[in-house]
Amino acid sequence: MPVIAPMPAARPTRIPSQRDGADDTSTLPASGTTVDHLTETYRAHYRSLLGLAALLLDDTASCEDVVQEAFIRVHSARKRVRDPEKTLAYLRQTVVNLSRSALRRRILGLKLLSKPMPDMASAEEGAYDLLERDSLIKAMKGLQRRQREVLVLRYFADMTEAQVAETLGISLGSVKAYGSRGIAALRVAMEAPA
């Protein structure tokens, strides 16, 4: 979309009659800026337009693209630039608007990018977890039956010591003893080389 303001509604032009005797061309609409004037303005102010785009965008390639696109758009709508002195203003405004559009597209693109799952483990971490779990299961199988029962109920089922004692039908002191002996045996089994 060109940034240039739309042409005002056409005013009726007065057609000179033969009896007027004078050729009245002052009421005809202006023809707009010329291609030569627009090209000269663009060449003379290219660096300043590039600097303006650089204030809004972050990379040189995008700035150059925006400035060139601004020239193309103003060139295609040059007939609507009534005052040739305002050609530079039209170019600047088009650069600003195109820079804003580029930033909006970037922000939208970033919002639409799929984000990695934060709790997702890498394949390497998953392999290490699997190895640790396998060695823990092997070490648990090497424990005495009561030690294994106490540790499973206490730490995997998340029961209190009193609930474990009630479930297994043993005293609270026995739960503590089986638990501490089982943890010590697990520590030795897990640290032993495979």
PDB file of C-alpha atoms in Angstrom, residues 43-163:
ATOM      1  CA  ARG A  43      19.805   9.506  -5.203  1.00  0.00           C
ATOM      2  CA  ALA A  44      20.556  12.636  -3.194  1.00  0.00           C
ATOM      3  CA  HIS A  45      18.896  11.370  -0.008  1.00  0.00           C
ATOM      4  CA  TYR A  46      19.544   7.623  -0.246  1.00  0.00           C
ATOM      5  CA  ARG A  47      21.968   7.566   2.702  1.00  0.00           C
ATOM      6  CA  SER A  48      19.663   9.596   4.946  1.00  0.00           C
ATOM      7  CA  LEU A  49      16.741   7.321   4.059  1.00  0.00           C
ATOM      8  CA  LEU A  50      18.914   4.302   4.809  1.00  0.00           C
ATOM      9  CA  GLY A  51      19.866   5.833   8.164  1.00  0.00           C
ATOM     10  CA  LEU A  52      16.199   6.419   8.957  1.00  0.00           C
ATOM     11  CA  ALA A  53      15.407   2.778   8.244  1.00  0.00           C
ATOM     12  CA  ALA A  54      18.420   1.710  10.328  1.00  0.00           C
ATOM     13  CA  LEU A  55      16.980   3.518  13.335  1.00  0.00           C
ATOM     14  CA  LEU A  56      13.898   1.329  13.112  1.00  0.00           C
ATOM     15  CA  LEU A  57      15.323  -1.976  11.842  1.00  0.00           C
ATOM     16  CA  ASP A  58      18.339  -3.965  12.913  1.00  0.00           C
ATOM     17  CA  ASP A  59      20.004  -5.352   9.794  1.00  0.00           C
ATOM     18  CA  THR A  60      21.407  -3.595   6.737  1.00  0.00           C
ATOM     19  CA  ALA A  61      19.734  -5.867   4.185  1.00  0.00           C
ATOM     20  CA  SER A  62      16.274  -5.107   5.556  1.00  0.00           C
ATOM     21  CA  CYS A  63      17.043  -1.373   5.583  1.00  0.00           C
ATOM     22  CA  GLU A  64      18.116  -1.434   1.937  1.00  0.00           C
ATOM     23  CA  ASP A  65      15.018  -3.421   0.987  1.00  0.00           C
ATOM     24  CA  VAL A  66      12.756  -0.963   2.769  1.00  0.00           C
ATOM     25  CA  VAL A  67      14.353   2.083   1.111  1.00  0.00           C
ATOM     26  CA  GLN A  68      14.144   0.518  -2.344  1.00  0.00           C
ATOM     27  CA  GLU A  69      10.541  -0.532  -1.779  1.00  0.00           C
ATOM     28  CA  ALA A  70       9.750   3.033  -0.683  1.00  0.00           C
ATOM     29  CA  PHE A  71      11.164   4.373  -3.939  1.00  0.00           C
ATOM     30  CA  ILE A  72       9.107   1.879  -5.956  1.00  0.00           C
ATOM     31  CA  ARG A  73       5.918   2.767  -4.137  1.00  0.00           C
ATOM     32  CA  VAL A  74       6.376   6.510  -4.416  1.00  0.00           C
ATOM     33  CA  HIS A  75       7.375   6.088  -8.057  1.00  0.00           C
ATOM     34  CA  SER A  76       4.175   4.189  -8.823  1.00  0.00           C
ATOM     35  CA  ALA A  77       2.089   6.876  -7.087  1.00  0.00           C
ATOM     36  CA  ARG A  78       4.079   9.896  -8.218  1.00  0.00           C
ATOM     37  CA  LYS A  79       1.064  11.456  -9.924  1.00  0.00           C
ATOM     38  CA  ARG A  80      -0.520  11.885  -6.488  1.00  0.00           C
ATOM     39  CA  VAL A  81       2.430  13.885  -5.168  1.00  0.00           C
ATOM     40  CA  ARG A  82       0.986  17.328  -5.883  1.00  0.00           C
ATOM     41  CA  ASP A  83       3.944  19.371  -4.731  1.00  0.00           C
ATOM     42  CA  PRO A  84       7.324  18.161  -6.046  1.00  0.00           C
ATOM     43  CA  GLU A  85       8.965  19.766  -3.013  1.00  0.00           C
ATOM     44  CA  LYS A  86       7.240  17.164  -0.820  1.00  0.00           C
ATOM     45  CA  THR A  87       8.738  14.181  -2.648  1.00  0.00           C
ATOM     46  CA  LEU A  88      11.364  13.678   0.065  1.00  0.00           C
ATOM     47  CA  ALA A  89       8.690  13.829   2.769  1.00  0.00           C
ATOM     48  CA  TYR A  90       6.694  11.146   0.957  1.00  0.00           C
ATOM     49  CA  LEU A  91       9.796   8.976   0.664  1.00  0.00           C
ATOM     50  CA  ARG A  92      10.583   9.375   4.373  1.00  0.00           C
ATOM     51  CA  GLN A  93       7.036   8.573   5.455  1.00  0.00           C
ATOM     52  CA  THR A  94       6.975   5.513   3.216  1.00  0.00           C
ATOM     53  CA  VAL A  95      10.290   4.308   4.706  1.00  0.00           C
ATOM     54  CA  VAL A  96       8.869   4.680   8.227  1.00  0.00           C
ATOM     55  CA  ASN A  97       5.657   2.847   7.376  1.00  0.00           C
ATOM     56  CA  LEU A  98       7.448   0.011   5.587  1.00  0.00           C
ATOM     57  CA  SER A  99       9.843  -0.353   8.534  1.00  0.00           C
ATOM     58  CA  ARG A 100       6.899  -0.616  10.917  1.00  0.00           C
ATOM     59  CA  SER A 101       5.317  -3.252   8.707  1.00  0.00           C
ATOM     60  CA  ALA A 102       8.550  -5.246   8.632  1.00  0.00           C
ATOM     61  CA  LEU A 103       8.768  -5.151  12.426  1.00  0.00           C
ATOM     62  CA  ARG A 104       5.142  -6.263  12.765  1.00  0.00           C
ATOM     63  CA  ARG A 105       5.793  -9.207  10.464  1.00  0.00           C
ATOM     64  CA  ARG A 106       8.848 -10.196  12.499  1.00  0.00           C
ATOM     65  CA  ILE A 107       6.986 -10.018  15.792  1.00  0.00           C
ATOM     66  CA  LEU A 108       4.123 -12.054  14.393  1.00  0.00           C
ATOM     67  CA  GLY A 109       6.586 -14.604  13.043  1.00  0.00           C
ATOM     68  CA  LEU A 110       8.226 -14.935  16.447  1.00  0.00           C
ATOM     69  CA  LYS A 111       4.862 -15.427  18.128  1.00  0.00           C
ATOM     70  CA  LEU A 112       3.918 -18.158  15.668  1.00  0.00           C
ATOM     71  CA  LEU A 113       7.172 -20.101  16.035  1.00  0.00           C
ATOM     72  CA  SER A 114       6.709 -23.329  17.918  1.00  0.00           C
ATOM     73  CA  LYS A 115       8.356 -23.201  21.288  1.00  0.00           C
ATOM     74  CA  PRO A 116      10.163 -26.248  22.692  1.00  0.00           C
ATOM     75  CA  MET A 117       8.525 -27.984  25.590  1.00  0.00           C
ATOM     76  CA  PRO A 118      10.250 -26.731  28.761  1.00  0.00           C
ATOM     77  CA  ASP A 119      10.069 -30.063  30.614  1.00  0.00           C
ATOM     78  CA  MET A 120      11.091 -32.140  27.646  1.00  0.00           C
ATOM     79  CA  ALA A 121      14.376 -33.940  28.215  1.00  0.00           C
ATOM     80  CA  SER A 122      16.901 -34.403  25.464  1.00  0.00           C
ATOM     81  CA  ALA A 123      17.523 -37.857  24.066  1.00  0.00           C
ATOM     82  CA  GLU A 124      20.818 -38.028  25.944  1.00  0.00           C
ATOM     83  CA  GLU A 125      19.195 -37.141  29.260  1.00  0.00           C
ATOM     84  CA  GLY A 126      16.476 -39.703  28.600  1.00  0.00           C
ATOM     85  CA  ALA A 127      19.097 -42.402  27.983  1.00  0.00           C
ATOM     86  CA  TYR A 128      20.897 -41.562  31.239  1.00  0.00           C
ATOM     87  CA  ASP A 129      17.606 -41.576  33.144  1.00  0.00           C
ATOM     88  CA  LEU A 130      16.761 -44.977  31.679  1.00  0.00           C
ATOM     89  CA  LEU A 131      20.166 -46.373  32.692  1.00  0.00           C
ATOM     90  CA  GLU A 132      19.802 -45.006  36.222  1.00  0.00           C
ATOM     91  CA  ARG A 133      16.287 -46.381  36.542  1.00  0.00           C
ATOM     92  CA  ASP A 134      17.408 -49.810  35.332  1.00  0.00           C
ATOM     93  CA  SER A 135      20.292 -49.876  37.801  1.00  0.00           C
ATOM     94  CA  LEU A 136      17.949 -48.744  40.602  1.00  0.00           C
ATOM     95  CA  ILE A 137      15.457 -51.518  39.798  1.00  0.00           C
ATOM     96  CA  LYS A 138      18.290 -54.070  39.734  1.00  0.00           C
ATOM     97  CA  ALA A 139      19.590 -52.775  43.076  1.00  0.00           C
ATOM     98  CA  MET A 140      16.053 -52.852  44.576  1.00  0.00           C
ATOM     99  CA  LYS A 141      15.691 -56.508  43.538  1.00  0.00           C
ATOM    100  CA  GLY A 142      18.904 -57.291  45.458  1.00  0.00           C
ATOM    101  CA  LEU A 143      17.441 -56.012  48.781  1.00  0.00           C
ATOM    102  CA  GLN A 144      15.741 -58.138  51.401  1.00  0.00           C
ATOM    103  CA  ARG A 145      11.974 -58.403  50.942  1.00  0.00           C
ATOM    104  CA  ARG A 146      11.088 -56.250  54.005  1.00  0.00           C
ATOM    105  CA  GLN A 147      13.643 -53.542  53.112  1.00  0.00           C
ATOM    106  CA  ARG A 148      12.269 -53.396  49.558  1.00  0.00           C
ATOM    107  CA  GLU A 149       8.641 -53.204  50.823  1.00  0.00           C
ATOM    108  CA  VAL A 150       9.442 -50.402  53.276  1.00  0.00           C
ATOM    109  CA  LEU A 151      11.366 -48.342  50.675  1.00  0.00           C
ATOM    110  CA  VAL A 152       8.713 -48.782  47.993  1.00  0.00           C
ATOM    111  CA  LEU A 153       5.869 -47.793  50.305  1.00  0.00           C
ATOM    112  CA  ARG A 154       7.815 -44.957  51.947  1.00  0.00           C
ATOM    113  CA  TYR A 155       9.396 -43.284  48.902  1.00  0.00           C
ATOM    114  CA  PHE A 156       7.492 -44.418  45.810  1.00  0.00           C
ATOM    115  CA  ALA A 157       3.990 -44.581  47.342  1.00  0.00           C
ATOM    116  CA  ASP A 158       4.809 -41.475  49.435  1.00  0.00           C
ATOM    117  CA  MET A 159       3.479 -42.911  52.714  1.00  0.00           C
ATOM    118  CA  THR A 160       4.502 -41.756  56.169  1.00  0.00           C
ATOM    119  CA  GLU A 161       6.423 -44.132  58.430  1.00  0.00           C
ATOM    120  CA  ALA A 162       3.275 -44.672  60.511  1.00  0.00           C
ATOM    121  CA  GLN A 163       1.238 -45.580  57.397  1.00  0.00           C
TER     122      GLN A 163
END
